[in-house]
Amino acid sequence: MTHATIIGAGAIGVSAAYHLTERGVDVTLLDKGHAAGETTGKAGGLIFTQLHEPTDVRAMKYSLDFFRELSASDNHFTYHEVGFLRTGTESERSTFEAEVSMQRREGANVRLVDPDEIQEIYPSFSIDGVTVGTYAPEDGYADPHTFTTALLDEAKSNGIDYRPGTMVTGIDRSSPPTVETEAGAVQTDVVVIAAGPWTSRVAKLADIEVPVKPYRAQALVTTPVDFEIGTVYDAHEGVYFRSEQSGGLLVGDGTEEVESDPDAYTQTADFDFLVETSDVVERGLPVEDVGIQNAWAGLCTATPDGKPLVGRPPDEPGGESGPNNIVLAAGLQGHGFMRSPAVGKAVAAVVCDEEHDYPEWSPRRFDDHPGDFDINEMLKLDGKNPTLG
């Protein structure tokens, strides 16, 4: 039986563990802390199909079905199908039209909507200045921590060896490879690196260079309000919000497009973010002087072209050769939680030496070393698919 050792127990690593055990692979899952204890636990939980790339839309079709099925079968996890509305002005119309056309071709249930229909969908939302929108009624949200722990329980029932509190200190990529930890060595057949913002540091233990950059994203939860609303992304202002289970509003996308140190970044939200997003919420919703109940910052991880790195890496970006016993699952650009089912499925296919549905995610896709690169937040429309038709 093949043995895989996964480094990282966030949504990506746990999904990979689950999908591998479903295929009969023996799995050891390592994490320096605990499941969903870092990036996953700070995610906003959005789940939506209105993405910029055809590959991502296809991936979300699988992921959305996965979330629904787990919600139906697990008493601890709930997928909230509240819909996802993107709003814009005339400057966003052409991109909205092109993306909806592509998304529908790829199987997403999404449509263009005018201001009158937007008002019918979410009566609490102000349409002042809004001239166009896109709406997907099957999109929604879920709690990332609950999802990860529920899926981990499924993987445990399949027999994984889960080792929280286990720091990886070295990777010997000989055949077969060995993962060194503070608690001893783990001999394995393949190593899956799903360490989120720490991916490049973990990969360097195996002498592999990975082109990823961690960056901060911020969110807040308001005090309770007297209405409910599904997810809205204001594409013009670059802010999203939705009702929270606590009765308040989750507000986010205070993205900071500069590289952060995953071991030394500010985990509290910036004052400017709190002020600016509160202003957007108060303009768009029937609230005044809304209070802030909680606010924080987490990390996302960017790649040179904004696409994930899922598969066998070269020794360095743009290289032609690399180890066959190392697999990456990283660079999800802030959309890791919602794409985690599809990423886990792809990782399982790679480990089993099979093709998967998302070849565009291959870490060996770069012809040349990309060098330094700019971080480009994924929700915003700027620079995304200008030639889509």
GROMACS .gro file of C-alpha atoms in nm:
model
  389
    1MET     CA    1   0.000   0.000   0.000
    2THR     CA    2   0.124   0.350  -0.086
    3HIS     CA    3   0.201   0.571   0.213
    4ALA     CA    4   0.166   0.950   0.192
    5THR     CA    5   0.277   1.197   0.455
    6ILE     CA    6   0.094   1.531   0.447
    7ILE     CA    7   0.244   1.841   0.607
    8GLY     CA    8  -0.031   2.083   0.711
    9ALA     CA    9  -0.375   2.014   0.859
   10GLY     CA   10  -0.569   2.308   0.723
   11ALA     CA   11  -0.861   2.257   0.486
   12ILE     CA   12  -0.626   2.168   0.198
   13GLY     CA   13  -0.420   1.913   0.388
   14VAL     CA   14  -0.724   1.751   0.551
   15SER     CA   15  -0.907   1.733   0.218
   16ALA     CA   16  -0.601   1.569   0.062
   17ALA     CA   17  -0.590   1.320   0.351
   18TYR     CA   18  -0.958   1.236   0.310
   19HIS     CA   19  -0.941   1.192  -0.068
   20LEU     CA   20  -0.627   0.979  -0.042
   21THR     CA   21  -0.778   0.745   0.218
   22GLU     CA   22  -1.088   0.711   0.000
   23ARG     CA   23  -0.853   0.569  -0.262
   24GLY     CA   24  -0.688   0.326  -0.023
   25VAL     CA   25  -0.370   0.523   0.043
   26ASP     CA   26  -0.216   0.501   0.390
   27VAL     CA   27  -0.186   0.859   0.526
   28THR     CA   28   0.009   1.030   0.803
   29LEU     CA   29  -0.107   1.390   0.864
   30LEU     CA   30   0.135   1.623   1.044
   31ASP     CA   31   0.076   1.973   1.178
   32LYS     CA   32   0.288   2.191   1.404
   33GLY     CA   33  -0.034   2.302   1.576
   34HIS     CA   34  -0.379   2.156   1.523
   35ALA     CA   35  -0.636   2.121   1.246
   36ALA     CA   36  -0.759   2.453   1.105
   37GLY     CA   37  -0.550   2.634   1.365
   38GLU     CA   38  -0.395   2.891   1.133
   39THR     CA   39  -0.508   3.022   0.793
   40THR     CA   40  -0.818   2.804   0.763
   41GLY     CA   41  -0.951   2.910   1.102
   42LYS     CA   42  -0.931   3.277   1.003
   43ALA     CA   43  -1.101   3.241   0.663
   44GLY     CA   44  -1.430   3.413   0.585
   45GLY     CA   45  -1.592   3.090   0.469
   46LEU     CA   46  -1.724   3.220   0.135
   47ILE     CA   47  -1.818   2.952  -0.119
   48PHE     CA   48  -1.888   3.078  -0.470
   49THR     CA   49  -1.865   2.981  -0.835
   50GLN     CA   50  -1.822   3.329  -0.982
   51LEU     CA   51  -1.451   3.300  -1.052
   52HIS     CA   52  -1.233   3.442  -1.327
   53GLU     CA   53  -1.081   3.122  -1.472
   54PRO     CA   54  -1.270   2.834  -1.639
   55THR     CA   55  -1.058   2.583  -1.446
   56ASP     CA   56  -1.159   2.740  -1.116
   57VAL     CA   57  -1.527   2.736  -1.208
   58ARG     CA   58  -1.502   2.364  -1.289
   59ALA     CA   59  -1.320   2.306  -0.960
   60MET     CA   60  -1.592   2.489  -0.771
   61LYS     CA   61  -1.860   2.274  -0.931
   62TYR     CA   62  -1.699   1.971  -0.764
   63SER     CA   63  -1.636   2.159  -0.439
   64LEU     CA   64  -1.989   2.295  -0.415
   65ASP     CA   65  -2.135   1.946  -0.458
   66PHE     CA   66  -1.892   1.818  -0.195
   67PHE     CA   67  -1.995   2.081   0.060
   68ARG     CA   68  -2.362   2.005   0.001
   69GLU     CA   69  -2.315   1.631   0.038
   70LEU     CA   70  -2.114   1.666   0.358
   71SER     CA   71  -2.375   1.905   0.496
   72ALA     CA   72  -2.648   1.650   0.423
   73SER     CA   73  -2.460   1.362   0.586
   74ASP     CA   74  -2.281   1.524   0.883
   75ASN     CA   75  -2.477   1.665   1.176
   76HIS     CA   76  -2.192   1.898   1.275
   77PHE     CA   77  -2.136   2.073   0.941
   78THR     CA   78  -2.379   2.302   0.760
   79TYR     CA   79  -2.356   2.457   0.417
   80HIS     CA   80  -2.558   2.780   0.409
   81GLU     CA   81  -2.699   2.831   0.059
   82VAL     CA   82  -2.775   3.203   0.081
   83GLY     CA   83  -2.668   3.314  -0.267
   84PHE     CA   84  -2.380   3.535  -0.379
   85LEU     CA   85  -2.432   3.872  -0.545
   86ARG     CA   86  -2.161   4.077  -0.713
   87THR     CA   87  -2.251   4.440  -0.776
   88GLY     CA   88  -2.090   4.699  -0.998
   89THR     CA   89  -2.119   5.009  -1.211
   90GLU     CA   90  -2.087   5.052  -1.587
   91SER     CA   91  -1.710   5.016  -1.555
   92GLU     CA   92  -1.764   4.655  -1.440
   93ARG     CA   93  -2.041   4.564  -1.687
   94SER     CA   94  -1.828   4.426  -1.973
   95THR     CA   95  -1.625   4.206  -1.738
   96PHE     CA   96  -1.940   4.083  -1.565
   97GLU     CA   97  -2.098   3.995  -1.901
   98ALA     CA   98  -1.790   3.809  -2.024
   99GLU     CA   99  -1.742   3.620  -1.699
  100VAL     CA  100  -2.106   3.515  -1.668
  101SER     CA  101  -2.093   3.379  -2.022
  102MET     CA  102  -1.783   3.175  -1.939
  103GLN     CA  103  -1.914   3.062  -1.600
  104ARG     CA  104  -2.240   2.938  -1.750
  105ARG     CA  105  -2.046   2.744  -2.017
  106GLU     CA  106  -1.857   2.575  -1.734
  107GLY     CA  107  -2.179   2.474  -1.560
  108ALA     CA  108  -2.227   2.747  -1.298
  109ASN     CA  109  -2.579   2.859  -1.209
  110VAL     CA  110  -2.520   3.234  -1.243
  111ARG     CA  111  -2.692   3.518  -1.425
  112LEU     CA  112  -2.669   3.890  -1.486
  113VAL     CA  113  -2.913   4.097  -1.281
  114ASP     CA  114  -3.027   4.458  -1.305
  115PRO     CA  115  -3.086   4.693  -1.009
  116ASP     CA  116  -3.457   4.609  -0.982
  117GLU     CA  117  -3.383   4.237  -0.950
  118ILE     CA  118  -3.101   4.307  -0.705
  119GLN     CA  119  -3.353   4.489  -0.486
  120GLU     CA  120  -3.588   4.189  -0.504
  121ILE     CA  121  -3.310   3.945  -0.413
  122TYR     CA  122  -3.178   4.144  -0.115
  123PRO     CA  123  -3.433   4.411  -0.012
  124SER     CA  124  -3.204   4.542   0.263
  125PHE     CA  125  -2.931   4.634   0.016
  126SER     CA  126  -2.913   4.986  -0.125
  127ILE     CA  127  -2.880   4.999  -0.504
  128ASP     CA  128  -2.763   5.361  -0.511
  129GLY     CA  129  -2.492   5.382  -0.778
  130VAL     CA  130  -2.534   5.015  -0.877
  131THR     CA  131  -2.616   4.954  -1.244
  132VAL     CA  132  -2.536   4.583  -1.290
  133GLY     CA  133  -2.478   4.267  -1.093
  134THR     CA  134  -2.421   3.894  -1.119
  135TYR     CA  135  -2.605   3.647  -0.898
  136ALA     CA  136  -2.557   3.278  -0.819
  137PRO     CA  137  -2.839   3.147  -0.596
  138GLU     CA  138  -2.660   2.822  -0.506
  139ASP     CA  139  -2.348   2.992  -0.371
  140GLY     CA  140  -2.317   3.047   0.002
  141TYR     CA  141  -2.085   2.999   0.297
  142ALA     CA  142  -1.978   2.756   0.567
  143ASP     CA  143  -1.766   2.760   0.879
  144PRO     CA  144  -1.410   2.663   0.774
  145HIS     CA  145  -1.310   2.523   1.113
  146THR     CA  146  -1.620   2.304   1.140
  147PHE     CA  147  -1.573   2.179   0.783
  148THR     CA  148  -1.210   2.087   0.844
  149THR     CA  149  -1.274   1.906   1.171
  150ALA     CA  150  -1.576   1.723   1.028
  151LEU     CA  151  -1.373   1.607   0.728
  152LEU     CA  152  -1.085   1.513   0.957
  153ASP     CA  153  -1.323   1.288   1.150
  154GLU     CA  154  -1.416   1.122   0.821
  155ALA     CA  155  -1.048   1.071   0.740
  156LYS     CA  156  -0.983   0.932   1.088
  157SER     CA  157  -1.259   0.678   1.035
  158ASN     CA  158  -1.069   0.577   0.721
  159GLY     CA  159  -0.759   0.514   0.932
  160ILE     CA  160  -0.528   0.815   0.896
  161ASP     CA  161  -0.248   0.868   1.145
  162TYR     CA  162  -0.309   1.226   1.261
  163ARG     CA  163  -0.026   1.387   1.457
  164PRO     CA  164  -0.099   1.741   1.579
  165GLY     CA  165   0.173   1.936   1.758
  166THR     CA  166   0.439   1.784   1.535
  167MET     CA  167   0.692   2.026   1.387
  168VAL     CA  168   0.867   1.916   1.067
  169THR     CA  169   1.242   1.983   1.082
  170GLY     CA  170   1.370   1.819   0.766
  171ILE     CA  171   1.277   1.634   0.447
  172ASP     CA  172   1.511   1.376   0.295
  173ARG     CA  173   1.375   1.329  -0.056
  174SER     CA  174   1.571   1.010  -0.126
  175SER     CA  175   1.372   0.717  -0.257
  176PRO     CA  176   1.183   0.647  -0.038
  177PRO     CA  177   1.172   0.989   0.134
  178THR     CA  178   1.184   1.056   0.507
  179VAL     CA  179   1.019   1.341   0.696
  180GLU     CA  180   1.212   1.444   1.006
  181THR     CA  181   1.011   1.585   1.296
  182GLU     CA  182   1.083   1.690   1.651
  183ALA     CA  183   0.913   1.365   1.756
  184GLY     CA  184   1.113   1.140   1.524
  185ALA     CA  185   1.130   1.035   1.159
  186VAL     CA  186   0.843   0.929   0.933
  187GLN     CA  187   0.937   0.706   0.641
  188THR     CA  188   0.697   0.737   0.352
  189ASP     CA  189   0.649   0.696  -0.024
  190VAL     CA  190   0.542   1.052  -0.104
  191VAL     CA  191   0.540   1.385   0.080
  192VAL     CA  192   0.252   1.628   0.028
  193ILE     CA  193   0.333   1.987   0.128
  194ALA     CA  194   0.013   2.170   0.216
  195ALA     CA  195   0.157   2.417   0.462
  196GLY     CA  196  -0.020   2.732   0.342
  197PRO     CA  197   0.189   3.046   0.409
  198TRP     CA  198   0.476   2.826   0.534
  199THR     CA  199   0.490   2.621   0.211
  200SER     CA  200   0.807   2.781   0.072
  201ARG     CA  201   0.989   2.730   0.403
  202VAL     CA  202   0.883   2.368   0.430
  203ALA     CA  203   0.974   2.304   0.064
  204LYS     CA  204   1.323   2.444   0.124
  205LEU     CA  205   1.377   2.157   0.369
  206ALA     CA  206   1.365   1.938   0.058
  207ASP     CA  207   1.581   2.182  -0.146
  208ILE     CA  208   1.281   2.293  -0.355
  209GLU     CA  209   1.211   2.653  -0.444
  210VAL     CA  210   0.841   2.741  -0.457
  211PRO     CA  211   0.718   3.074  -0.605
  212VAL     CA  212   0.464   3.175  -0.339
  213LYS     CA  213   0.422   3.485  -0.124
  214PRO     CA  214   0.209   3.511   0.191
  215TYR     CA  215   0.000   3.827   0.228
  216ARG     CA  216  -0.250   3.965   0.480
  217ALA     CA  217  -0.628   3.977   0.441
  218GLN     CA  218  -0.854   4.135   0.702
  219ALA     CA  219  -1.211   4.085   0.819
  220LEU     CA  220  -1.446   4.199   1.092
  221VAL     CA  221  -1.778   4.104   1.247
  222THR     CA  222  -2.022   4.377   1.350
  223THR     CA  223  -2.256   4.381   1.643
  224PRO     CA  224  -2.602   4.232   1.568
  225VAL     CA  225  -2.828   4.402   1.313
  226ASP     CA  226  -3.204   4.363   1.260
  227PHE     CA  227  -3.195   4.205   0.913
  228GLU     CA  228  -3.032   3.918   0.725
  229ILE     CA  229  -2.856   3.928   0.389
  230GLY     CA  230  -2.673   3.676   0.171
  231THR     CA  231  -2.322   3.740   0.047
  232VAL     CA  232  -2.262   4.063  -0.145
  233TYR     CA  233  -1.934   4.158  -0.310
  234ASP     CA  234  -1.917   4.523  -0.408
  235ALA     CA  235  -1.679   4.494  -0.704
  236HIS     CA  236  -1.646   4.870  -0.731
  237GLU     CA  237  -1.541   4.921  -0.369
  238GLY     CA  238  -1.370   4.584  -0.325
  239VAL     CA  239  -1.556   4.484  -0.007
  240TYR     CA  240  -1.775   4.182   0.071
  241PHE     CA  241  -2.028   4.127   0.348
  242ARG     CA  242  -2.291   3.878   0.462
  243SER     CA  243  -2.495   3.792   0.767
  244GLU     CA  244  -2.320   3.593   1.038
  245GLN     CA  245  -2.474   3.329   1.262
  246SER     CA  246  -2.414   3.561   1.557
  247GLY     CA  247  -2.661   3.813   1.410
  248GLY     CA  248  -2.394   4.057   1.299
  249LEU     CA  249  -2.234   4.110   0.959
  250LEU     CA  250  -1.910   3.954   0.841
  251VAL     CA  251  -1.722   4.217   0.639
  252GLY     CA  252  -1.397   4.147   0.460
  253ASP     CA  253  -1.138   4.174   0.188
  254GLY     CA  254  -0.906   4.419   0.352
  255THR     CA  255  -0.630   4.269   0.143
  256GLU     CA  256  -0.276   4.400   0.178
  257GLU     CA  257  -0.093   4.321  -0.148
  258VAL     CA  258   0.254   4.304   0.004
  259GLU     CA  259   0.446   4.003   0.127
  260SER     CA  260   0.415   3.914   0.496
  261ASP     CA  261   0.625   3.698   0.726
  262PRO     CA  262   0.400   3.410   0.842
  263ASP     CA  263   0.583   3.400   1.175
  264ALA     CA  264   0.573   3.775   1.239
  265TYR     CA  265   0.267   3.941   1.086
  266THR     CA  266   0.007   4.163   1.250
  267GLN     CA  267  -0.296   3.949   1.331
  268THR     CA  268  -0.515   4.240   1.437
  269ALA     CA  269  -0.702   4.440   1.173
  270ASP     CA  270  -0.579   4.786   1.075
  271PHE     CA  271  -0.770   5.092   1.196
  272ASP     CA  272  -0.801   5.223   0.838
  273PHE     CA  273  -0.961   4.896   0.729
  274LEU     CA  274  -1.216   4.918   1.009
  275VAL     CA  275  -1.311   5.274   0.917
  276GLU     CA  276  -1.325   5.226   0.540
  277THR     CA  277  -1.524   4.903   0.544
  278SER     CA  278  -1.765   5.035   0.805
  279ASP     CA  279  -1.833   5.329   0.574
  280VAL     CA  280  -1.908   5.095   0.282
  281VAL     CA  281  -2.145   4.889   0.495
  282GLU     CA  282  -2.328   5.194   0.626
  283ARG     CA  283  -2.375   5.327   0.272
  284GLY     CA  284  -2.507   4.996   0.140
  285LEU     CA  285  -2.718   4.867   0.431
  286PRO     CA  286  -2.972   5.011   0.677
  287VAL     CA  287  -2.729   5.050   0.966
  288GLU     CA  288  -2.589   5.353   1.142
  289ASP     CA  289  -2.287   5.366   1.369
  290VAL     CA  290  -2.253   4.990   1.350
  291GLY     CA  291  -2.035   4.846   1.623
  292ILE     CA  292  -1.744   4.609   1.573
  293GLN     CA  293  -1.759   4.287   1.769
  294ASN     CA  294  -1.439   4.126   1.641
  295ALA     CA  295  -1.169   4.202   1.384
  296TRP     CA  296  -0.862   4.013   1.270
  297ALA     CA  297  -0.611   3.947   0.992
  298GLY     CA  298  -0.510   3.614   0.841
  299LEU     CA  299  -0.276   3.510   0.563
  300CYS     CA  300  -0.335   3.412   0.203
  301THR     CA  301  -0.070   3.287  -0.040
  302ALA     CA  302  -0.008   3.425  -0.390
  303THR     CA  303   0.162   3.280  -0.699
  304PRO     CA  304   0.309   3.464  -1.001
  305ASP     CA  305   0.004   3.405  -1.224
  306GLY     CA  306  -0.264   3.377  -0.957
  307LYS     CA  307  -0.319   3.005  -1.018
  308PRO     CA  308  -0.265   2.737  -0.753
  309LEU     CA  309   0.037   2.506  -0.742
  310VAL     CA  310  -0.099   2.152  -0.725
  311GLY     CA  311   0.119   1.863  -0.836
  312ARG     CA  312   0.485   1.759  -0.855
  313PRO     CA  313   0.720   2.058  -0.843
  314PRO     CA  314   1.046   2.116  -1.027
  315ASP     CA  315   1.354   2.183  -0.816
  316GLU     CA  316   1.308   2.551  -0.901
  317PRO     CA  317   1.040   2.744  -1.094
  318GLY     CA  318   1.097   2.711  -1.467
  319GLY     CA  319   1.310   2.402  -1.418
  320GLU     CA  320   1.262   2.085  -1.618
  321SER     CA  321   1.325   1.826  -1.349
  322GLY     CA  322   1.224   1.762  -0.993
  323PRO     CA  323   1.139   1.491  -0.743
  324ASN     CA  324   0.851   1.256  -0.817
  325ASN     CA  325   0.797   1.184  -0.447
  326ILE     CA  326   0.707   1.542  -0.350
  327VAL     CA  327   0.363   1.695  -0.420
  328LEU     CA  328   0.262   2.058  -0.365
  329ALA     CA  329  -0.082   2.189  -0.275
  330ALA     CA  330  -0.034   2.563  -0.227
  331GLY     CA  331  -0.090   2.914  -0.360
  332LEU     CA  332  -0.468   2.929  -0.341
  333GLN     CA  333  -0.483   3.313  -0.344
  334GLY     CA  334  -0.726   3.341  -0.054
  335HIS     CA  335  -0.969   3.087  -0.202
  336GLY     CA  336  -0.820   2.778  -0.042
  337PHE     CA  337  -1.107   2.681   0.187
  338MET     CA  338  -1.374   2.685  -0.082
  339ARG     CA  339  -1.153   2.506  -0.336
  340SER     CA  340  -1.017   2.253  -0.086
  341PRO     CA  341  -1.239   1.962  -0.196
  342ALA     CA  342  -1.121   1.996  -0.557
  343VAL     CA  343  -0.758   2.042  -0.451
  344GLY     CA  344  -0.775   1.733  -0.230
  345LYS     CA  345  -0.917   1.533  -0.518
  346ALA     CA  346  -0.638   1.656  -0.748
  347VAL     CA  347  -0.367   1.571  -0.494
  348ALA     CA  348  -0.504   1.219  -0.462
  349ALA     CA  349  -0.491   1.175  -0.839
  350VAL     CA  350  -0.129   1.295  -0.853
  351VAL     CA  351  -0.019   1.064  -0.572
  352CYS     CA  352  -0.188   0.774  -0.754
  353ASP     CA  353  -0.007   0.867  -1.079
  354GLU     CA  354  -0.325   0.967  -1.257
  355GLU     CA  355  -0.429   1.273  -1.454
  356HIS     CA  356  -0.660   1.518  -1.280
  357ASP     CA  357  -0.910   1.774  -1.404
  358TYR     CA  358  -0.698   2.083  -1.342
  359PRO     CA  359  -0.369   2.056  -1.538
  360GLU     CA  360  -0.344   2.437  -1.541
  361TRP     CA  361  -0.246   2.413  -1.173
  362SER     CA  362   0.074   2.216  -1.240
  363PRO     CA  363   0.376   2.360  -1.054
  364ARG     CA  364   0.584   2.278  -1.364
  365ARG     CA  365   0.389   2.515  -1.590
  366PHE     CA  366   0.645   2.798  -1.588
  367ASP     CA  367   0.875   2.802  -1.892
  368ASP     CA  368   1.114   3.040  -1.720
  369HIS     CA  369   1.185   3.134  -1.362
  370PRO     CA  370   0.917   3.396  -1.281
  371GLY     CA  371   1.150   3.586  -1.047
  372ASP     CA  372   0.990   3.845  -0.824
  373PHE     CA  373   0.620   3.910  -0.882
  374ASP     CA  374   0.337   4.134  -0.770
  375ILE     CA  375   0.064   4.003  -0.540
  376ASN     CA  376  -0.278   4.030  -0.703
  377GLU     CA  377  -0.584   3.979  -0.483
  378MET     CA  378  -0.827   3.738  -0.646
  379LEU     CA  379  -1.175   3.876  -0.579
  380LYS     CA  380  -1.117   4.205  -0.757
  381LEU     CA  381  -1.176   4.234  -1.131
  382ASP     CA  382  -0.874   4.443  -1.230
  383GLY     CA  383  -0.647   4.255  -1.467
  384LYS     CA  384  -0.856   3.937  -1.468
  385ASN     CA  385  -0.930   3.783  -1.810
  386PRO     CA  386  -0.956   4.102  -2.017
  387THR     CA  387  -1.006   3.899  -2.338
  388LEU     CA  388  -1.277   3.664  -2.210
  389GLY     CA  389  -1.565   3.637  -2.454
   0.00000   0.00000   0.00000
